[in-house]
mmCIF file of C-alpha atoms in Angstrom:
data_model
loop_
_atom_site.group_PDB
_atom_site.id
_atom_site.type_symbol
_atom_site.label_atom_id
_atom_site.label_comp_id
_atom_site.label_asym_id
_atom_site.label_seq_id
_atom_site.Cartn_x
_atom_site.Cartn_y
_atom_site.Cartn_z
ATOM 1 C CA UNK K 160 27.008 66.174 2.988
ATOM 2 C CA UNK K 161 25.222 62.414 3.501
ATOM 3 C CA UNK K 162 22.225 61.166 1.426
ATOM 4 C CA UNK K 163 18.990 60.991 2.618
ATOM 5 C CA UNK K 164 15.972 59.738 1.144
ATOM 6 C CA UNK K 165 13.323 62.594 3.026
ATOM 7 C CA UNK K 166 13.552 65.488 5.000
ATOM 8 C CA UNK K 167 12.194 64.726 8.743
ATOM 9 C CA UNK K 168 11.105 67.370 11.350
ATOM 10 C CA UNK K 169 9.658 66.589 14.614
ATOM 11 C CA UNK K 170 5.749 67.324 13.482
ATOM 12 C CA UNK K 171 4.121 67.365 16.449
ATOM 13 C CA UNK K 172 3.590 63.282 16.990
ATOM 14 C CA UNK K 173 4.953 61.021 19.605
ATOM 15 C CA UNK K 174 5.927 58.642 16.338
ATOM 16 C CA UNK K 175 7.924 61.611 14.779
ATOM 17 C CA UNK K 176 11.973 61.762 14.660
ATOM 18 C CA UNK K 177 13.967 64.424 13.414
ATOM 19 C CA UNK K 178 17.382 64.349 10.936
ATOM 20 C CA UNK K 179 20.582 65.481 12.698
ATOM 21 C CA UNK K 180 24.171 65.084 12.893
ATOM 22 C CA UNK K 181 27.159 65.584 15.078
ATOM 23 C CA UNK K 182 30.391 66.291 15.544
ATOM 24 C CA UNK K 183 32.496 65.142 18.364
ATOM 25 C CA UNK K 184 35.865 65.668 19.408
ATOM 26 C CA UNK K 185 38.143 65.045 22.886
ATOM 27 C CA UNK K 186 37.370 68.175 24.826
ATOM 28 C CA UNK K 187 41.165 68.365 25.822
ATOM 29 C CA UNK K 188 43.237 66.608 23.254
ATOM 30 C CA UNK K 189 46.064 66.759 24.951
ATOM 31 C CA UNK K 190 44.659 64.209 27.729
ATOM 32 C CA UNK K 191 44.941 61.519 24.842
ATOM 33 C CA UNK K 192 42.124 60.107 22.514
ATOM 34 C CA UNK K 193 39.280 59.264 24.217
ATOM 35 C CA UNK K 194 36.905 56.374 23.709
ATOM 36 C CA UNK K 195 34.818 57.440 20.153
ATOM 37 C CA UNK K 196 31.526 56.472 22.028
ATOM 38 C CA UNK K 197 30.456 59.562 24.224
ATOM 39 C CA UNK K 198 33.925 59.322 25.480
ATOM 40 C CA UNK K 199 35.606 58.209 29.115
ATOM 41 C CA UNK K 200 35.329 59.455 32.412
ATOM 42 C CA UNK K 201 38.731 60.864 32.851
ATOM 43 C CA UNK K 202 38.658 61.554 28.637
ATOM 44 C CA UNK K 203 35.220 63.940 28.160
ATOM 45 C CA UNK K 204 34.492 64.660 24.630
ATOM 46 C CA UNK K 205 32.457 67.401 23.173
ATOM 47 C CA UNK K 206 29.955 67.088 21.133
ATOM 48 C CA UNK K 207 27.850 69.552 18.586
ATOM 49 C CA UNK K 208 24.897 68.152 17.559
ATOM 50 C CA UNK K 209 22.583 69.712 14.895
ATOM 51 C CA UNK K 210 18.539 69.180 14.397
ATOM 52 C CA UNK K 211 16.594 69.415 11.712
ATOM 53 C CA UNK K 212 13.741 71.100 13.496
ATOM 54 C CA UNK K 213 15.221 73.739 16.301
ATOM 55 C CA UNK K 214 15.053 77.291 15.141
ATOM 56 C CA UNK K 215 11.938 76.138 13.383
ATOM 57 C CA UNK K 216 10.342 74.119 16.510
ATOM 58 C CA UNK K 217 7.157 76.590 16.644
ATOM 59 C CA UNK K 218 6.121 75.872 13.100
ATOM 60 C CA UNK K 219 6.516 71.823 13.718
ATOM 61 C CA UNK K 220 4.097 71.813 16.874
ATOM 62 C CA UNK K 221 0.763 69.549 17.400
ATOM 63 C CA UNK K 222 -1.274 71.874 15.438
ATOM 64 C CA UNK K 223 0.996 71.731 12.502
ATOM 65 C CA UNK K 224 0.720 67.839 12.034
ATOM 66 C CA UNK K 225 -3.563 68.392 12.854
ATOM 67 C CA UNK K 226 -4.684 71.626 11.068
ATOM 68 C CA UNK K 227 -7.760 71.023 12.230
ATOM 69 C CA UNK K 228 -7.910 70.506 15.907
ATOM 70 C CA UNK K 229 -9.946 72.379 18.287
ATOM 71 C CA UNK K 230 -8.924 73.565 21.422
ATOM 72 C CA UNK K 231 -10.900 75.379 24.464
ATOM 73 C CA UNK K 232 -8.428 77.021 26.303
ATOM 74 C CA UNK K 233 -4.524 76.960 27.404
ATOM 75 C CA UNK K 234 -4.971 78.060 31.047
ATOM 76 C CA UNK K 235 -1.756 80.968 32.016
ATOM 77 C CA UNK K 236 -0.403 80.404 28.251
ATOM 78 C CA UNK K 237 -2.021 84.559 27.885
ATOM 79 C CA UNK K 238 -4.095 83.267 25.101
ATOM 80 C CA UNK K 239 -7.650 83.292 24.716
ATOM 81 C CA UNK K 240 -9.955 81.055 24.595
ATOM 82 C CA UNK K 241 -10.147 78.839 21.460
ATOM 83 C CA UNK K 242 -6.196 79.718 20.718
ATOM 84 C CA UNK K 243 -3.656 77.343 20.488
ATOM 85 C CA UNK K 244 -1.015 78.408 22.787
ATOM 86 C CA UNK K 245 2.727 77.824 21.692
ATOM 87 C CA UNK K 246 5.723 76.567 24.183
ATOM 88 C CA UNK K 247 7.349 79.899 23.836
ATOM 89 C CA UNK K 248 4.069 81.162 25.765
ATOM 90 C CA UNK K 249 4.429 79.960 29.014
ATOM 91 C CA UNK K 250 8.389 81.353 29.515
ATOM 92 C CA UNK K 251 7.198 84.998 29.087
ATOM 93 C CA UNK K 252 7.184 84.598 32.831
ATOM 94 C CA UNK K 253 9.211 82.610 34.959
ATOM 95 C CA UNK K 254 6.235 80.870 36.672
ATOM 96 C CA UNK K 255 4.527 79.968 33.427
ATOM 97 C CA UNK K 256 7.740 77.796 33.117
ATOM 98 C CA UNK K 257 6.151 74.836 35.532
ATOM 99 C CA UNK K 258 3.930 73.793 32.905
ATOM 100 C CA UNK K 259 6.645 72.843 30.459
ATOM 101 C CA UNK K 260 8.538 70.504 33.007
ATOM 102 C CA UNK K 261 11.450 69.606 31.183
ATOM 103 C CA UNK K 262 11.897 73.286 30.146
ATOM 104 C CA UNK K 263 11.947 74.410 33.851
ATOM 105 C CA UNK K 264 14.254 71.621 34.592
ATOM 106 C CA UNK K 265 16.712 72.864 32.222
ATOM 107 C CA UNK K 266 17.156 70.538 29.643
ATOM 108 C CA UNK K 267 17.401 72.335 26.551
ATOM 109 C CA UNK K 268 15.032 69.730 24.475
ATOM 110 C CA UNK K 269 12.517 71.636 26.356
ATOM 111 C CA UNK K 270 13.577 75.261 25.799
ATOM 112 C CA UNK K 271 11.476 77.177 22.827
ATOM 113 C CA UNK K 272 13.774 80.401 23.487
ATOM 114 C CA UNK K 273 16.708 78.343 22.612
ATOM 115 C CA UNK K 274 15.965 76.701 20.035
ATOM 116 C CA UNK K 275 14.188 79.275 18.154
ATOM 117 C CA UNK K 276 17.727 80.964 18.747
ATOM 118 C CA UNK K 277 19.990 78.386 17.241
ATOM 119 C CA UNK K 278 19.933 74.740 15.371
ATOM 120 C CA UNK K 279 23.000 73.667 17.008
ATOM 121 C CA UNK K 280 22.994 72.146 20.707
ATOM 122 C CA UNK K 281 26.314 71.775 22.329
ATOM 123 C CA UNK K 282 27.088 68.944 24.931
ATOM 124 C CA UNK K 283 29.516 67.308 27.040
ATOM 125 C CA UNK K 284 29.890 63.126 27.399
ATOM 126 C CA UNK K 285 32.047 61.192 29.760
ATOM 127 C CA UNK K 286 31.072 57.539 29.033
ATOM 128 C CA UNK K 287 27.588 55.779 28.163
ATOM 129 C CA UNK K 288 24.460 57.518 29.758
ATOM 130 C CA UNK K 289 26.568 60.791 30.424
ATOM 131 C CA UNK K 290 25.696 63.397 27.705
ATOM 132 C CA UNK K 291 24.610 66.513 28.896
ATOM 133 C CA UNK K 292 23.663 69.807 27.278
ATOM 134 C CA UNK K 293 26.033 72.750 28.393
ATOM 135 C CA UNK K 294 24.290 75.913 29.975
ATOM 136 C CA UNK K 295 22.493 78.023 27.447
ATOM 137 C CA UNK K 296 24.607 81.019 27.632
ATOM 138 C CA UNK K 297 27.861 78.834 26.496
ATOM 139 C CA UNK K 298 25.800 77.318 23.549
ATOM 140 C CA UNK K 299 27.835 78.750 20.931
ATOM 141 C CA UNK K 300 27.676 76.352 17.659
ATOM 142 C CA UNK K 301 25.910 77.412 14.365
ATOM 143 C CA UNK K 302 24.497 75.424 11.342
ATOM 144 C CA UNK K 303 23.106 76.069 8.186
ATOM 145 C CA UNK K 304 21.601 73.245 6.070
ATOM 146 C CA UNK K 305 19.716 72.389 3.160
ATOM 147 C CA UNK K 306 18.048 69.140 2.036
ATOM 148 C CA UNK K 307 17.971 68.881 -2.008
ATOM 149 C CA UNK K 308 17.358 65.579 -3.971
ATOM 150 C CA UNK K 309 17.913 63.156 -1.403
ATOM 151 C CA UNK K 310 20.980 64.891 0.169
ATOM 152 C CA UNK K 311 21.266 66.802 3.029
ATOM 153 C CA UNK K 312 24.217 69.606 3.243
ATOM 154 C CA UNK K 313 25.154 71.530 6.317
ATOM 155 C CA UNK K 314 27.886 73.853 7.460
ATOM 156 C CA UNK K 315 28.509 73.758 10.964
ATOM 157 C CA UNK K 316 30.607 76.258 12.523
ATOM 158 C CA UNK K 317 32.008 76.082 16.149
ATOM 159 C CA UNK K 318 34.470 78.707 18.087
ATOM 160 C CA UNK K 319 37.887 78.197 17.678
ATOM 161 C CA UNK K 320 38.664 78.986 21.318
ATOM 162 C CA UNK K 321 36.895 75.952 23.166
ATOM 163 C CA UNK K 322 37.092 75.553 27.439
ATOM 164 C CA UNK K 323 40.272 73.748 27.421
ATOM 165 C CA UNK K 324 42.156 74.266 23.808
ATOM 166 C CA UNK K 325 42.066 76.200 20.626
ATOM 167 C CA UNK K 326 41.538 74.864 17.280
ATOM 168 C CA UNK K 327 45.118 75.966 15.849
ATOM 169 C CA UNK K 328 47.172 76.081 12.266
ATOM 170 C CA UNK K 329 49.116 73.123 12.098
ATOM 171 C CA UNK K 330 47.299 70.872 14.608
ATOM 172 C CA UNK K 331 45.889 67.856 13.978
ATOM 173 C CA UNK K 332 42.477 66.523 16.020
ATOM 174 C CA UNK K 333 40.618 63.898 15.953
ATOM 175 C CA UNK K 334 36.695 63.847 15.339
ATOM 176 C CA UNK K 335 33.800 61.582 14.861
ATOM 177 C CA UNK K 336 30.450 61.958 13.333
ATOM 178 C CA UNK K 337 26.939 60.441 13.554
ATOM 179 C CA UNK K 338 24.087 61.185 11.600
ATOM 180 C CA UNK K 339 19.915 60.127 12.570
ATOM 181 C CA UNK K 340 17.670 59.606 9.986
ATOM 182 C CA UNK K 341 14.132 60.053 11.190
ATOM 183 C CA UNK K 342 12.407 58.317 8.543
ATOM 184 C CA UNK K 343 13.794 55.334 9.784
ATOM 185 C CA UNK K 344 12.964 55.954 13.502
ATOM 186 C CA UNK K 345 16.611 56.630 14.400
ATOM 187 C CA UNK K 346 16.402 59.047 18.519
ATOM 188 C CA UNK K 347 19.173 58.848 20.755
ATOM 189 C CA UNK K 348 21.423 55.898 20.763
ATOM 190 C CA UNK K 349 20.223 54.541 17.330
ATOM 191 C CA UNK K 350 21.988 56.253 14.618
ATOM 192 C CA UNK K 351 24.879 55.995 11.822
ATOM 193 C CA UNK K 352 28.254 56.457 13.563
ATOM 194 C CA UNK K 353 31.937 56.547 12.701
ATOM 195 C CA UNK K 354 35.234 56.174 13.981
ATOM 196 C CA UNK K 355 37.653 58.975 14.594
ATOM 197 C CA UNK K 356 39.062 60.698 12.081
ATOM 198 C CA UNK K 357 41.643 62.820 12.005
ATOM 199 C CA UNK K 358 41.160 66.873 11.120
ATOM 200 C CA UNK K 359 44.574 68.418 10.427
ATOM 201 C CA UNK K 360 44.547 72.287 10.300
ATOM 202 C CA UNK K 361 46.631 73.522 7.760
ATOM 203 C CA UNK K 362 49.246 76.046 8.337
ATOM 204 C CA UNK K 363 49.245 79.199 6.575
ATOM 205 C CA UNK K 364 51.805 79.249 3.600
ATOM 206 C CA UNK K 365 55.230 81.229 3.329
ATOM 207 C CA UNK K 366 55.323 84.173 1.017
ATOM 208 C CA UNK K 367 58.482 81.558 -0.098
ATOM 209 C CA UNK K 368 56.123 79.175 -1.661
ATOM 210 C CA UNK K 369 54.397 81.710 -4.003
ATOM 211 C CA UNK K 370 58.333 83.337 -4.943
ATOM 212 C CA UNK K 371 59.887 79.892 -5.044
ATOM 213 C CA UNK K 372 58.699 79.050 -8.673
ATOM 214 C CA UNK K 373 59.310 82.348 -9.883
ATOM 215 C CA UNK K 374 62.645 82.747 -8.595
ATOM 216 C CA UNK K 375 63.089 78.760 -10.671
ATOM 217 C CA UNK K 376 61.853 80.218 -13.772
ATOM 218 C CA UNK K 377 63.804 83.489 -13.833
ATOM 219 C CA UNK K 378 67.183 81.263 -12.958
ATOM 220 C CA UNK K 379 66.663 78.749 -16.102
ATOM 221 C CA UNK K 380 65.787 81.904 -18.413
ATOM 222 C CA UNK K 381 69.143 83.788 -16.948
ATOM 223 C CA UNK K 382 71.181 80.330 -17.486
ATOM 224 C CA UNK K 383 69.430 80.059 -21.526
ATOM 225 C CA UNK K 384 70.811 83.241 -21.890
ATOM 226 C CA UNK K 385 73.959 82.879 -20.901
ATOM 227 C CA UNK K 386 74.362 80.107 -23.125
ATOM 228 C CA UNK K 387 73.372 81.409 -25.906
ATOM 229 C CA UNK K 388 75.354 84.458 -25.704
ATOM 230 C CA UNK K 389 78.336 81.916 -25.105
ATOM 231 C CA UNK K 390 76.988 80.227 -28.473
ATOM 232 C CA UNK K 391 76.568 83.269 -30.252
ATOM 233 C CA UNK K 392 80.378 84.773 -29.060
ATOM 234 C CA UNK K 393 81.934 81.384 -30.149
ATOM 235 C CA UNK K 394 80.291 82.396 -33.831
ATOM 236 C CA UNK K 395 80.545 85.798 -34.159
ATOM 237 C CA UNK K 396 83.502 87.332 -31.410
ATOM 238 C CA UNK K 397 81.902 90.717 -31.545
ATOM 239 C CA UNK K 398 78.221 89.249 -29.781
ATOM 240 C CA UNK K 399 80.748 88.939 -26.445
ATOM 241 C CA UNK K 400 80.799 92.937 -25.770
ATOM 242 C CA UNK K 401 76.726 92.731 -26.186
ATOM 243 C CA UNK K 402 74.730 92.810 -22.806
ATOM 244 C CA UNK K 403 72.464 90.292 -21.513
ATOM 245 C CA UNK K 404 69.837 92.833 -22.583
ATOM 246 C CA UNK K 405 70.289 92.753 -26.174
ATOM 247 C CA UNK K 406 71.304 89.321 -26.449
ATOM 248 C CA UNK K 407 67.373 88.193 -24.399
ATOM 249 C CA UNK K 408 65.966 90.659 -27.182
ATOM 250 C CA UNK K 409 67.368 88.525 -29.638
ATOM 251 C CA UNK K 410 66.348 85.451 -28.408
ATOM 252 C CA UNK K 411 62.531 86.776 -28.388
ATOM 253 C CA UNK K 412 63.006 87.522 -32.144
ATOM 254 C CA UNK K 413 64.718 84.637 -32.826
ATOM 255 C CA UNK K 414 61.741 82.798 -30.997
ATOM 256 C CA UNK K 415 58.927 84.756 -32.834
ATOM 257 C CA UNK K 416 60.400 84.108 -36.569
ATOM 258 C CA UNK K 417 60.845 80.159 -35.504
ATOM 259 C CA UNK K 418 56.845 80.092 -34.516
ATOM 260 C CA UNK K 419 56.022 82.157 -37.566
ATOM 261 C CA UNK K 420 58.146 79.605 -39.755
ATOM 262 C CA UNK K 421 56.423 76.958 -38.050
ATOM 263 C CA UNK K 422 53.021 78.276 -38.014
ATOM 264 C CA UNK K 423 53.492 78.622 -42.138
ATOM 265 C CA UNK K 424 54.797 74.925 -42.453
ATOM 266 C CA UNK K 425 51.413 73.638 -40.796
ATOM 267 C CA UNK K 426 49.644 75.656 -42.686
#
């Protein structure tokens, strides 16, 4: 959860950024901690990055910042004249994919399909000017987020199993986060960042943890008891043949007419 002042989308405008946030951690951890920023050649780091705007790209195009433009006709988009034609037009075949270079490229910032899919692009970095989106079918992050008086809340949610390691109980791995607000023109390189930090996965507990205080409790009752039946023998020599039975049933009465006596007095 971080504060931020306005919700920002990528509305169809060159001048237009989008809120997002990542998280990064060393793809291997075992290879050591890497280099926070994007990482180190022989030290890659993964990288999740959600965006305000993917899964609802369509509805933040051109003709949702200008209502009111007028267009004559998208030529091999399949719609008609006077139509606006949407990205997601020209991939229903493969050839229409040459008008949308960066799409047919592959780079995901171009691909309507994908990000009408997910909000979460997953990347790769080994060093400065190295970031690079992983092939859509191993995209596998998730986000959900919600932007409510000045704050923006998400939940991301990755795999456990990644390419080289598995998120386990009891280890400990470090991550870093970033976070763009687009109100304040923050793309690419210009954004809030942080140093690692270090996420330790609990393990699960012991059945022994939950039985531990009980077991404590039932031993200093047992131990009152005894004692008192010692007390009461030393007073009265026939209490010794009682059992521990009768003697805790005599406690609980003796324990109920000192709160009733007591209750009484502060009345």
């Amino acid at each position: 959860e971080w504060r931020d002042a306005a919700s920002d989308a990528m509305k169809g405008g060159a001048g237009a950024f989008r809120d997002a946030l990542a998280v990064e951690f060393p793809s291997d951890p075992k290879g050591g901690i890497p280099f926070f920023g994007m990482g180190e050649p022989n030290r890659p780091v993964t990288i999740y990055q959600w965006k305000s705007d993917w899964r609802s790209a369509r509805d933040n195009d051109v003709d949702e910042k200008y209502p009111n433009m007028i267009v004559d006709w998208y030529p091999f988009s399949g719609r008609a004249p006077g139509e606006i034609a949407e990205a997601v037009d020209y991939g229903k075949k493969e050839e229409g994919k040459a008008f949308l270079t960066s799409w047919a490229a592959g780079n995901t910032l171009g691909g309507p399909a994908l990000q009408a899919q997910r909000s979460v692009e997953k990347l790769v970095a080994r060093g400065f000017g190295t970031i690079t989106p992983v092939a859509d079918q191993q995209q596998d992050g998730e986000a959900n987020a919600l932007w409510k008086n000045g704050n923006w809340t998400a939940v991301l949610t990755i795999p456990r199993a990644q390419e080289k390691f598995t998120f386990a109980r009891g280890q400990t791995v470090p991550v870093a986060f970033a976070a763009w607000d687009g109100a304040k023109s923050e793309r690419g390189g210009e954004k809030a960042v942080s140093t690692w930090y270090f996420l330790s996965l609990e393990r699960p507990g012991s059945v022994f943890t939950y039985v531990a205080p009980l077991l404590a409790v039932a031993g200093v009752v047992a131990v009152e008891l005894a004692g008192l039946r010692g007390l009461r023998a030393r007073r009265n020599p026939a209490v010794a043949h009682q059992s521990f039975g009768a003697v805790a049933r005599q406690w609980i009465r003796d324990l109920r007419a000192m709160m009733t006596r007591g209750g009484k007095g502060s009345a």
